[in-house]
Short mmCIF file of N, CA and C in Angstrom, two decimals:
data_model
loop_
_atom_site.label_atom_id
_atom_site.label_comp_id
_atom_site.label_asym_id
_atom_site.label_seq_id
_atom_site.Cartn_x
_atom_site.Cartn_y
_atom_site.Cartn_z
N MET F 283 -14.31 -1.96 -24.70
CA MET F 283 -14.77 -0.75 -23.77
C MET F 283 -13.19 -1.24 -22.88
N SER F 284 -12.63 0.42 -22.73
CA SER F 284 -11.45 0.46 -21.67
C SER F 284 -12.16 0.75 -20.25
N ARG F 285 -11.47 0.24 -19.65
CA ARG F 285 -11.77 0.35 -18.06
C ARG F 285 -10.66 1.04 -17.43
N GLY F 286 -11.31 1.92 -16.65
CA GLY F 286 -10.25 2.96 -15.88
C GLY F 286 -9.49 1.71 -14.16
N ALA F 287 -8.76 2.30 -13.86
CA ALA F 287 -8.08 1.67 -12.53
C ALA F 287 -9.32 1.24 -11.76
N VAL F 288 -8.76 0.46 -11.12
CA VAL F 288 -9.48 -0.15 -10.04
C VAL F 288 -9.48 0.27 -8.77
N VAL F 289 -10.58 0.74 -8.32
CA VAL F 289 -10.95 1.81 -6.91
C VAL F 289 -11.30 0.68 -5.98
N VAL F 290 -10.88 0.69 -4.89
CA VAL F 290 -11.48 0.03 -3.65
C VAL F 290 -11.85 0.74 -2.48
N GLN F 291 -13.45 0.64 -1.92
CA GLN F 291 -13.96 1.83 -0.98
C GLN F 291 -14.93 0.83 -0.44
N GLN F 292 -15.00 0.91 1.13
CA GLN F 292 -16.07 0.61 1.33
C GLN F 292 -17.53 0.44 0.69
N ALA F 293 -18.26 -0.33 1.15
CA ALA F 293 -19.45 -0.60 0.23
C ALA F 293 -20.43 0.35 0.97
N ARG F 294 -21.53 1.28 0.17
CA ARG F 294 -22.39 1.90 0.87
C ARG F 294 -23.87 0.91 0.77
N ARG F 295 -24.88 2.10 0.95
CA ARG F 295 -26.05 1.42 1.14
C ARG F 295 -26.66 1.48 -0.39
N ALA F 296 -26.00 2.33 -1.13
CA ALA F 296 -25.96 2.96 -2.77
C ALA F 296 -26.25 1.68 -3.65
N ASP F 297 -25.02 0.94 -2.75
CA ASP F 297 -24.27 0.01 -3.86
C ASP F 297 -24.83 -1.36 -3.17
N LEU F 298 -26.33 -1.99 -2.80
CA LEU F 298 -26.76 -3.02 -2.40
C LEU F 298 -27.49 -3.52 -3.48
N PRO F 299 -28.08 -3.42 -4.39
CA PRO F 299 -28.78 -3.73 -5.46
C PRO F 299 -27.66 -4.31 -6.39
N GLU F 300 -26.50 -3.49 -6.64
CA GLU F 300 -25.53 -3.72 -7.79
C GLU F 300 -24.70 -4.38 -6.67
N LEU F 301 -24.37 -4.87 -5.55
CA LEU F 301 -23.17 -5.87 -4.56
C LEU F 301 -24.13 -7.07 -4.44
N ALA F 302 -25.71 -7.16 -4.44
CA ALA F 302 -26.17 -8.63 -4.37
C ALA F 302 -26.04 -8.98 -5.45
N ALA F 303 -25.82 -8.21 -6.97
CA ALA F 303 -26.54 -8.75 -8.01
C ALA F 303 -24.98 -9.53 -8.45
N VAL F 304 -23.44 -8.79 -7.78
CA VAL F 304 -22.23 -8.94 -7.88
C VAL F 304 -22.19 -10.44 -7.20
N ALA F 305 -22.65 -10.51 -6.38
CA ALA F 305 -22.53 -12.20 -5.29
C ALA F 305 -23.18 -13.04 -5.45
N ALA F 306 -24.96 -12.49 -6.28
CA ALA F 306 -25.29 -13.59 -6.71
C ALA F 306 -24.74 -14.67 -8.49
N ALA F 307 -23.93 -13.92 -9.00
CA ALA F 307 -23.50 -13.95 -10.35
C ALA F 307 -21.84 -14.39 -9.80
N THR F 308 -21.33 -14.50 -8.93
CA THR F 308 -19.58 -14.85 -8.52
C THR F 308 -19.89 -16.06 -7.70
N PHE F 309 -20.50 -15.95 -6.70
CA PHE F 309 -21.04 -17.30 -5.58
C PHE F 309 -21.11 -18.53 -6.32
N PRO F 310 -21.79 -19.07 -7.34
CA PRO F 310 -21.39 -20.14 -8.16
C PRO F 310 -20.45 -20.77 -8.79
N LEU F 311 -19.62 -19.89 -9.01
CA LEU F 311 -18.46 -19.80 -9.63
C LEU F 311 -17.56 -20.28 -8.54
N ALA F 312 -17.43 -20.10 -7.80
CA ALA F 312 -16.40 -21.27 -6.54
C ALA F 312 -17.09 -22.31 -6.21
N CYS F 313 -17.81 -22.29 -6.43
CA CYS F 313 -18.90 -24.06 -5.80
C CYS F 313 -18.30 -25.36 -6.76
N PRO F 314 -18.05 -25.86 -6.10
CA PRO F 314 -17.70 -27.55 -6.55
C PRO F 314 -18.72 -28.10 -7.56
N PRO F 315 -18.09 -28.66 -8.51
CA PRO F 315 -19.19 -29.47 -9.44
C PRO F 315 -20.37 -29.71 -8.86
N SER F 316 -20.06 -30.67 -7.67
CA SER F 316 -20.58 -31.32 -6.88
C SER F 316 -21.44 -30.89 -6.04
N SER F 317 -21.78 -29.58 -5.69
CA SER F 317 -22.84 -28.98 -5.68
C SER F 317 -24.26 -28.54 -6.09
N THR F 318 -25.26 -28.99 -5.64
CA THR F 318 -26.48 -28.70 -6.18
C THR F 318 -26.91 -27.70 -6.30
N PRO F 319 -28.05 -27.18 -7.52
CA PRO F 319 -27.98 -26.02 -8.29
C PRO F 319 -29.12 -25.47 -7.14
N GLU F 320 -30.23 -26.46 -5.84
CA GLU F 320 -30.74 -26.01 -5.07
C GLU F 320 -29.93 -25.49 -4.12
N ASN F 321 -29.20 -26.31 -3.80
CA ASN F 321 -28.30 -25.86 -2.08
C ASN F 321 -27.66 -24.32 -2.95
N ILE F 322 -26.92 -23.89 -3.86
CA ILE F 322 -26.25 -22.74 -3.75
C ILE F 322 -27.41 -21.70 -4.08
N ALA F 323 -28.66 -21.89 -4.72
CA ALA F 323 -29.43 -20.86 -4.23
C ALA F 323 -29.96 -21.02 -3.14
N ALA F 324 -29.69 -21.69 -2.60
CA ALA F 324 -30.61 -21.68 -1.31
C ALA F 324 -29.60 -20.64 -0.42
N PHE F 325 -27.97 -20.82 -0.50
CA PHE F 325 -27.09 -20.39 0.10
C PHE F 325 -27.19 -18.64 -0.52
N ILE F 326 -27.54 -18.63 -1.60
CA ILE F 326 -27.27 -17.33 -2.52
C ILE F 326 -28.80 -16.65 -1.67
N ALA F 327 -30.26 -17.18 -1.38
CA ALA F 327 -31.44 -16.30 -0.98
C ALA F 327 -30.67 -16.09 0.72
N GLU F 328 -29.90 -16.95 1.26
CA GLU F 328 -29.83 -16.79 2.65
C GLU F 328 -28.97 -16.00 3.35
N ASN F 329 -27.77 -15.97 2.51
CA ASN F 329 -26.84 -14.79 2.52
C ASN F 329 -26.39 -13.97 1.73
N LEU F 330 -26.85 -13.68 0.40
CA LEU F 330 -26.05 -12.68 -0.50
C LEU F 330 -27.15 -11.89 -0.93
N SER F 331 -28.62 -11.89 -0.66
CA SER F 331 -29.37 -10.08 -0.75
C SER F 331 -29.36 -9.32 -0.48
N GLU F 332 -29.87 -8.47 -1.18
CA GLU F 332 -30.00 -6.82 -0.71
C GLU F 332 -29.99 -6.62 0.74
N GLU F 333 -31.34 -7.53 1.29
CA GLU F 333 -31.22 -7.14 2.67
C GLU F 333 -30.12 -7.64 3.53
N ARG F 334 -29.64 -9.16 2.79
CA ARG F 334 -28.52 -9.09 4.07
C ARG F 334 -27.11 -8.04 3.72
N PHE F 335 -27.05 -7.73 2.97
CA PHE F 335 -25.91 -6.81 2.51
C PHE F 335 -26.16 -5.56 3.46
N GLY F 336 -27.07 -5.45 3.40
CA GLY F 336 -27.62 -4.26 4.31
C GLY F 336 -27.54 -4.63 5.85
N ASP F 337 -27.68 -5.46 6.42
CA ASP F 337 -27.40 -6.13 7.33
C ASP F 337 -26.01 -6.14 7.62
N TYR F 338 -25.19 -6.36 6.83
CA TYR F 338 -23.78 -6.78 7.08
C TYR F 338 -22.88 -5.49 7.16
N LEU F 339 -23.85 -4.61 6.21
CA LEU F 339 -23.02 -3.07 6.29
C LEU F 339 -23.32 -2.21 7.85
N GLY F 340 -24.49 -2.70 8.42
CA GLY F 340 -25.02 -2.52 9.56
C GLY F 340 -24.09 -3.05 10.91
N ASP F 341 -23.16 -3.82 10.73
CA ASP F 341 -22.75 -4.88 11.71
C ASP F 341 -21.35 -4.22 11.66
N PRO F 342 -21.03 -3.83 13.07
CA PRO F 342 -19.56 -3.15 13.50
C PRO F 342 -18.13 -4.25 13.47
N GLU F 343 -19.16 -5.78 13.55
CA GLU F 343 -17.75 -6.73 13.45
C GLU F 343 -17.77 -7.02 11.63
N ARG F 344 -18.00 -6.17 10.62
CA ARG F 344 -17.95 -6.77 9.50
C ARG F 344 -17.59 -5.54 8.81
N ILE F 345 -16.75 -5.39 7.32
CA ILE F 345 -16.37 -4.48 6.99
C ILE F 345 -16.50 -5.29 5.35
N VAL F 346 -17.49 -4.12 4.13
CA VAL F 346 -17.88 -4.97 3.22
C VAL F 346 -16.87 -3.59 2.22
N LEU F 347 -15.77 -4.29 1.28
CA LEU F 347 -15.37 -3.52 0.61
C LEU F 347 -16.08 -3.54 -1.16
N VAL F 348 -15.56 -3.00 -1.87
CA VAL F 348 -16.21 -2.96 -3.44
C VAL F 348 -15.10 -2.78 -4.25
N ALA F 349 -14.84 -2.95 -5.34
CA ALA F 349 -13.89 -3.32 -6.27
C ALA F 349 -14.56 -2.18 -7.24
N ARG F 350 -14.05 -1.46 -8.18
CA ARG F 350 -14.85 -0.62 -9.03
C ARG F 350 -14.09 -0.40 -9.96
N ASP F 351 -14.00 -0.48 -11.32
CA ASP F 351 -13.38 -0.22 -12.69
C ASP F 351 -14.31 0.44 -13.48
N GLY F 352 -13.86 1.93 -13.39
CA GLY F 352 -14.99 2.97 -13.86
C GLY F 352 -16.07 2.61 -12.54
N GLU F 353 -17.41 2.69 -13.02
CA GLU F 353 -18.20 3.17 -12.47
C GLU F 353 -19.09 1.88 -12.00
N ALA F 354 -18.53 0.76 -12.45
CA ALA F 354 -19.41 -0.63 -11.95
C ALA F 354 -18.47 -1.30 -10.88
N ILE F 355 -19.10 -2.18 -10.12
CA ILE F 355 -18.79 -2.77 -9.13
C ILE F 355 -17.85 -4.05 -9.91
N ALA F 356 -16.67 -4.49 -9.87
CA ALA F 356 -15.98 -5.50 -10.82
C ALA F 356 -16.13 -6.50 -9.73
N GLY F 357 -16.25 -6.19 -8.12
CA GLY F 357 -16.12 -7.33 -7.52
C GLY F 357 -16.15 -6.68 -5.55
N TYR F 358 -15.98 -7.80 -4.97
CA TYR F 358 -16.21 -7.52 -3.58
C TYR F 358 -15.55 -8.11 -2.74
N ALA F 359 -15.32 -7.69 -1.58
CA ALA F 359 -14.80 -8.51 -0.47
C ALA F 359 -15.76 -8.40 1.21
N MET F 360 -15.47 -9.25 1.95
CA MET F 360 -16.05 -8.91 3.09
C MET F 360 -15.48 -9.46 4.67
N LEU F 361 -14.86 -9.03 5.50
CA LEU F 361 -13.90 -9.12 6.86
C LEU F 361 -14.99 -9.14 7.65
N ILE F 362 -14.74 -10.02 8.63
CA ILE F 362 -15.21 -10.07 9.54
C ILE F 362 -14.14 -10.41 10.85
N ARG F 363 -14.65 -9.50 11.85
CA ARG F 363 -13.61 -9.66 12.99
C ARG F 363 -13.93 -10.67 14.06
N GLY F 364 -11.98 -11.02 13.83
CA GLY F 364 -12.60 -12.53 15.16
C GLY F 364 -12.18 -13.77 14.41
N VAL F 365 -12.79 -14.94 15.34
CA VAL F 365 -12.85 -16.35 14.86
C VAL F 365 -14.07 -16.94 15.28
N PRO F 366 -14.80 -17.47 14.99
CA PRO F 366 -16.32 -18.06 15.40
C PRO F 366 -15.83 -19.34 16.41
N ASP F 367 -16.86 -19.67 17.20
CA ASP F 367 -16.56 -20.89 17.95
C ASP F 367 -16.38 -22.33 17.74
N ASP F 368 -16.63 -22.21 15.49
CA ASP F 368 -15.85 -23.74 15.54
C ASP F 368 -14.72 -23.66 15.70
N ASP F 369 -14.69 -25.08 16.55
CA ASP F 369 -13.50 -26.02 17.05
C ASP F 369 -12.26 -26.26 15.94
N ASP F 370 -12.60 -26.26 14.67
CA ASP F 370 -11.71 -26.61 13.63
C ASP F 370 -10.68 -25.37 13.51
N VAL F 371 -11.65 -23.53 13.39
CA VAL F 371 -11.03 -22.80 12.91
C VAL F 371 -10.31 -22.28 14.10
N GLN F 372 -10.84 -22.89 15.13
CA GLN F 372 -10.55 -22.30 16.49
C GLN F 372 -9.01 -22.90 16.58
N ARG F 373 -8.66 -24.20 16.03
CA ARG F 373 -7.20 -24.71 15.97
C ARG F 373 -6.47 -24.26 15.32
N ALA F 374 -7.06 -23.80 14.16
CA ALA F 374 -6.47 -23.27 12.91
C ALA F 374 -5.74 -22.28 12.70
N VAL F 375 -6.63 -21.19 13.13
CA VAL F 375 -6.52 -20.09 13.79
C VAL F 375 -5.52 -19.61 14.74
N GLU F 376 -4.28 -20.03 14.95
CA GLU F 376 -3.59 -19.57 15.92
C GLU F 376 -2.88 -18.39 16.44
N LEU F 377 -2.68 -17.76 15.57
CA LEU F 377 -1.85 -16.12 15.41
C LEU F 377 -3.54 -15.18 15.86
N ARG F 378 -3.37 -14.16 17.49
CA ARG F 378 -4.36 -13.56 17.27
C ARG F 378 -4.15 -12.22 17.92
N PRO F 379 -5.07 -11.31 17.95
CA PRO F 379 -6.36 -11.54 17.48
C PRO F 379 -6.58 -11.25 15.81
N ALA F 380 -7.48 -12.15 15.21
CA ALA F 380 -7.68 -12.74 14.02
C ALA F 380 -8.56 -11.85 12.95
N ILE F 381 -8.46 -11.65 12.12
CA ILE F 381 -9.93 -11.36 11.35
C ILE F 381 -10.37 -12.07 9.75
N GLU F 382 -11.19 -12.10 9.97
CA GLU F 382 -11.51 -13.42 8.64
C GLU F 382 -12.05 -12.81 7.08
N LEU F 383 -11.20 -13.26 6.16
CA LEU F 383 -11.58 -12.65 5.25
C LEU F 383 -12.40 -13.62 4.40
N SER F 384 -13.82 -13.37 4.71
CA SER F 384 -15.15 -14.04 4.64
C SER F 384 -15.42 -14.71 3.46
N LYS F 385 -15.34 -13.17 2.56
CA LYS F 385 -15.92 -13.16 0.79
C LYS F 385 -14.40 -12.47 0.42
N ILE F 386 -14.34 -13.18 -1.09
CA ILE F 386 -13.30 -11.84 -1.92
C ILE F 386 -13.83 -12.96 -3.51
N TYR F 387 -14.50 -12.07 -3.91
CA TYR F 387 -15.44 -12.07 -5.31
C TYR F 387 -15.44 -11.55 -6.68
N VAL F 388 -15.04 -12.04 -7.68
CA VAL F 388 -14.37 -10.42 -9.11
C VAL F 388 -15.67 -11.47 -9.75
N LEU F 389 -16.14 -10.65 -10.76
CA LEU F 389 -16.67 -11.13 -11.84
C LEU F 389 -15.83 -11.71 -12.77
N PRO F 390 -16.23 -12.42 -13.46
CA PRO F 390 -15.25 -13.49 -14.62
C PRO F 390 -14.82 -12.50 -15.64
N GLU F 391 -15.52 -11.84 -15.97
CA GLU F 391 -15.26 -11.10 -16.94
C GLU F 391 -14.36 -9.78 -16.40
N ARG F 392 -13.82 -10.11 -15.15
CA ARG F 392 -13.04 -8.89 -15.10
C ARG F 392 -11.84 -9.72 -14.19
N HIS F 393 -11.62 -11.04 -13.87
CA HIS F 393 -10.49 -11.38 -13.98
C HIS F 393 -9.31 -11.48 -14.48
N GLY F 394 -8.34 -10.85 -13.66
CA GLY F 394 -7.21 -10.28 -14.49
C GLY F 394 -6.74 -9.07 -14.73
N ALA F 395 -8.04 -8.29 -14.24
CA ALA F 395 -7.69 -6.89 -13.94
C ALA F 395 -7.22 -6.16 -13.15
N GLY F 396 -7.32 -7.16 -12.30
CA GLY F 396 -6.37 -6.51 -10.79
C GLY F 396 -7.44 -6.25 -9.75
N ALA F 397 -8.57 -6.23 -9.79
CA ALA F 397 -9.80 -6.05 -8.99
C ALA F 397 -9.46 -7.19 -7.77
N ALA F 398 -8.99 -8.29 -8.01
CA ALA F 398 -8.85 -9.26 -6.75
C ALA F 398 -7.74 -9.04 -5.96
N ALA F 399 -6.76 -8.51 -6.69
CA ALA F 399 -5.03 -7.85 -5.93
C ALA F 399 -6.20 -7.06 -5.52
N ALA F 400 -6.34 -5.90 -6.16
CA ALA F 400 -6.60 -4.70 -5.50
C ALA F 400 -7.92 -4.78 -3.94
N LEU F 401 -8.19 -5.53 -3.90
CA LEU F 401 -9.53 -6.10 -3.13
C LEU F 401 -8.27 -6.69 -1.67
N MET F 402 -7.50 -7.20 -2.09
CA MET F 402 -6.69 -8.26 -1.33
C MET F 402 -5.93 -7.15 -0.80
N ALA F 403 -5.31 -6.37 -1.35
CA ALA F 403 -4.15 -5.37 -0.56
C ALA F 403 -5.05 -4.46 0.20
N GLU F 404 -6.14 -4.17 -0.20
CA GLU F 404 -6.75 -3.30 0.66
C GLU F 404 -7.33 -3.83 2.18
N ALA F 405 -7.94 -5.17 1.75
CA ALA F 405 -8.42 -6.19 3.11
C ALA F 405 -6.95 -6.25 4.18
N LEU F 406 -5.95 -6.91 3.38
CA LEU F 406 -4.68 -6.91 4.53
C LEU F 406 -4.34 -5.31 5.17
N GLN F 407 -4.38 -4.45 4.41
CA GLN F 407 -3.92 -2.97 5.12
C GLN F 407 -5.19 -2.84 6.15
N LEU F 408 -6.28 -3.10 5.86
CA LEU F 408 -6.73 -2.68 6.93
C LEU F 408 -6.56 -3.33 8.23
N ALA F 409 -6.70 -4.54 7.95
CA ALA F 409 -6.08 -5.57 8.67
C ALA F 409 -5.10 -5.39 10.13
N THR F 410 -4.35 -4.97 9.37
CA THR F 410 -2.90 -4.19 9.63
C THR F 410 -3.01 -3.26 10.58
N THR F 411 -3.79 -2.41 9.64
CA THR F 411 -3.87 -0.49 10.42
C THR F 411 -4.58 -1.04 11.91
N GLN F 412 -5.66 -1.79 11.58
CA GLN F 412 -6.77 -1.88 12.90
C GLN F 412 -6.00 -3.16 14.13
N GLY F 413 -4.79 -3.67 13.42
CA GLY F 413 -4.11 -3.83 14.85
C GLY F 413 -3.97 -5.81 14.76
N PHE F 414 -4.85 -6.45 13.82
CA PHE F 414 -4.71 -7.87 13.55
C PHE F 414 -3.56 -8.46 13.60
N ARG F 415 -2.88 -9.95 13.82
CA ARG F 415 -1.87 -10.41 13.60
C ARG F 415 -2.09 -11.08 12.65
N SER F 416 -3.18 -11.39 12.31
CA SER F 416 -3.39 -12.79 10.96
C SER F 416 -4.77 -12.59 10.53
N VAL F 417 -4.82 -13.16 8.98
CA VAL F 417 -6.10 -12.67 8.40
C VAL F 417 -6.72 -14.72 8.09
N TRP F 418 -7.05 -15.25 8.47
CA TRP F 418 -7.48 -16.15 8.00
C TRP F 418 -9.51 -16.25 6.91
N LEU F 419 -9.12 -17.46 6.00
CA LEU F 419 -10.19 -17.95 5.28
C LEU F 419 -10.68 -18.67 5.17
N GLY F 420 -11.67 -19.31 4.44
CA GLY F 420 -11.73 -20.70 4.56
C GLY F 420 -12.02 -20.91 2.54
N VAL F 421 -11.65 -22.03 2.55
CA VAL F 421 -12.11 -21.80 0.96
C VAL F 421 -11.85 -23.52 0.59
N ASN F 422 -12.53 -23.84 -0.48
CA ASN F 422 -13.39 -24.89 -0.92
C ASN F 422 -12.02 -25.91 -1.11
N GLN F 423 -11.91 -27.37 -0.90
CA GLN F 423 -11.00 -27.86 -1.00
C GLN F 423 -10.98 -28.11 -2.52
N LYS F 424 -11.56 -28.28 -3.18
CA LYS F 424 -11.75 -28.24 -4.80
C LYS F 424 -11.48 -27.29 -5.45
N ASN F 425 -11.08 -26.12 -5.12
CA ASN F 425 -11.21 -24.67 -5.59
C ASN F 425 -9.59 -24.35 -5.66
N GLU F 426 -8.89 -24.85 -6.66
CA GLU F 426 -7.51 -24.98 -6.97
C GLU F 426 -7.12 -23.11 -7.50
N ARG F 427 -8.08 -22.87 -8.02
CA ARG F 427 -7.65 -21.44 -8.57
C ARG F 427 -7.63 -20.44 -7.65
N ALA F 428 -8.76 -20.84 -6.59
CA ALA F 428 -8.57 -19.31 -5.21
C ALA F 428 -7.75 -19.73 -4.66
N GLN F 429 -7.20 -21.19 -4.25
CA GLN F 429 -6.27 -21.20 -3.07
C GLN F 429 -5.08 -21.18 -3.87
N ARG F 430 -4.70 -20.94 -5.14
CA ARG F 430 -2.91 -20.69 -6.15
C ARG F 430 -3.30 -18.82 -5.80
N PHE F 431 -4.50 -18.68 -6.08
CA PHE F 431 -4.57 -16.64 -5.39
C PHE F 431 -4.25 -16.92 -4.10
N TYR F 432 -4.60 -16.92 -3.37
CA TYR F 432 -4.29 -16.80 -2.10
C TYR F 432 -2.70 -17.47 -1.55
N ARG F 433 -2.52 -18.57 -1.81
CA ARG F 433 -0.97 -19.17 -1.94
C ARG F 433 -0.35 -17.34 -2.42
N LYS F 434 -0.11 -17.41 -3.37
CA LYS F 434 0.31 -16.15 -3.80
C LYS F 434 0.57 -15.04 -2.89
N HIS F 435 -0.98 -14.79 -2.07
CA HIS F 435 -0.56 -13.46 -1.24
C HIS F 435 -0.28 -13.67 0.41
N GLY F 436 0.04 -15.22 -0.09
CA GLY F 436 0.92 -15.04 1.53
C GLY F 436 0.36 -16.12 2.51
N PHE F 437 -1.22 -16.96 1.74
CA PHE F 437 -1.63 -17.48 2.64
C PHE F 437 -1.38 -19.20 2.92
N ALA F 438 -1.65 -19.61 3.94
CA ALA F 438 -1.11 -21.31 3.91
C ALA F 438 -2.21 -21.75 4.49
N VAL F 439 -2.08 -23.38 4.00
CA VAL F 439 -3.49 -24.31 4.77
C VAL F 439 -2.41 -24.51 6.49
N ASN F 440 -3.53 -24.45 7.05
CA ASN F 440 -3.34 -24.29 8.20
C ASN F 440 -4.44 -25.50 9.02
N GLY F 441 -5.10 -25.68 8.05
CA GLY F 441 -6.14 -26.64 9.16
C GLY F 441 -7.71 -27.06 7.96
N THR F 442 -8.77 -27.36 8.48
CA THR F 442 -9.99 -27.95 7.62
C THR F 442 -11.40 -27.56 8.47
N LYS F 443 -11.71 -27.30 7.78
CA LYS F 443 -13.63 -26.94 8.47
C LYS F 443 -14.61 -27.58 7.14
N THR F 444 -15.74 -27.64 7.79
CA THR F 444 -16.46 -27.48 7.32
C THR F 444 -17.78 -26.56 6.52
N PHE F 445 -18.13 -26.70 5.53
CA PHE F 445 -18.97 -25.24 5.16
C PHE F 445 -20.40 -26.08 4.89
N ARG F 446 -21.48 -24.85 5.65
CA ARG F 446 -22.51 -25.51 5.17
C ARG F 446 -23.08 -25.02 3.83
N LEU F 447 -23.57 -25.20 2.90
CA LEU F 447 -24.37 -25.00 1.67
C LEU F 447 -25.36 -25.42 1.66
N GLY F 448 -26.55 -24.88 1.47
CA GLY F 448 -27.95 -25.34 1.54
C GLY F 448 -28.16 -26.14 2.34
N ALA F 449 -28.71 -27.25 1.71
CA ALA F 449 -28.78 -28.68 2.52
C ALA F 449 -27.38 -29.47 2.78
N GLY F 450 -26.72 -28.71 1.81
CA GLY F 450 -25.30 -29.74 2.02
C GLY F 450 -23.86 -29.45 2.74
N VAL F 451 -23.04 -30.02 2.76
CA VAL F 451 -21.83 -29.87 3.50
C VAL F 451 -20.59 -30.25 2.85
N GLU F 452 -20.12 -29.08 2.74
CA GLU F 452 -18.51 -28.59 1.82
C GLU F 452 -17.41 -28.92 2.88
N ASN F 453 -16.30 -29.28 2.38
CA ASN F 453 -15.18 -29.33 2.99
C ASN F 453 -14.04 -28.04 2.14
N ASP F 454 -13.67 -27.52 3.73
CA ASP F 454 -12.83 -26.50 3.33
C ASP F 454 -11.81 -26.58 3.57
N TYR F 455 -10.24 -25.76 2.74
CA TYR F 455 -8.88 -25.59 3.94
C TYR F 455 -9.23 -24.33 4.69
N VAL F 456 -8.76 -24.46 6.06
CA VAL F 456 -8.76 -22.82 6.45
C VAL F 456 -7.48 -22.64 6.00
N MET F 457 -6.89 -21.64 5.58
CA MET F 457 -5.86 -20.80 4.92
C MET F 457 -5.64 -19.77 6.12
N VAL F 458 -4.01 -19.24 6.43
CA VAL F 458 -4.02 -18.27 7.18
C VAL F 458 -2.93 -17.61 6.80
N ARG F 459 -2.46 -16.65 7.30
CA ARG F 459 -1.57 -15.97 6.77
C ARG F 459 -1.06 -14.65 7.93
N PRO F 460 0.07 -14.05 8.24
CA PRO F 460 0.63 -13.16 9.38
C PRO F 460 0.35 -11.71 8.68
N VAL F 461 0.17 -10.59 9.48
CA VAL F 461 0.03 -9.54 8.73
C VAL F 461 0.90 -9.31 9.60
#
C-alpha cells in the first residue's frame, strides 16, 4: 500500500480512540526487557487511555501532535511546558524557559517513513515560536535506538532521572537541546 506524505497537526478530540490505540501499541516497544507486562499495562491504563488523552488535549500546558500518512495516525508526540519539580531534572535542564518532549512514538510498521522526523521538526518549531530556549526529554538508559534518534536531532545527555513504570522504577537519561 502506498502512503502519502507525512502530515503533522495538533490532535483533536476525534483522534482520541486512534491516538490511545497507537499509544498502547507503541509504548511497550520503548520499555526495557526488564519491565514487567503488569507494570507496562498499569502505565498504559493510567496514562495512555482515551480519557487521559482527552485530559491532555484540555490542558493548556500540553501540546499533543499526531503524524498522519494518509488518513491513519502513524505516530504522536506530546510537549509539556516547563520543568517539573524533580530535583534531577531541575539540575539537568539549565537553559530556561524549557519545554519537555514528553512522548514521541511511531508505529513500528511506519518506522523509517519520516513520521518521527516530522514530529520532531514540528516539536522543535513549536518550541522556537513559543519562545522556549531548550527542549528536554527523558529516555530509558537501555533504549539505544531512541538515544541515537535524539542525538541525530541535536540532543545530548545532561543528567539522569528515574521514571515510575507501574510498581517499578526505571532509569532514564535526561537529554537536552537548545532551540
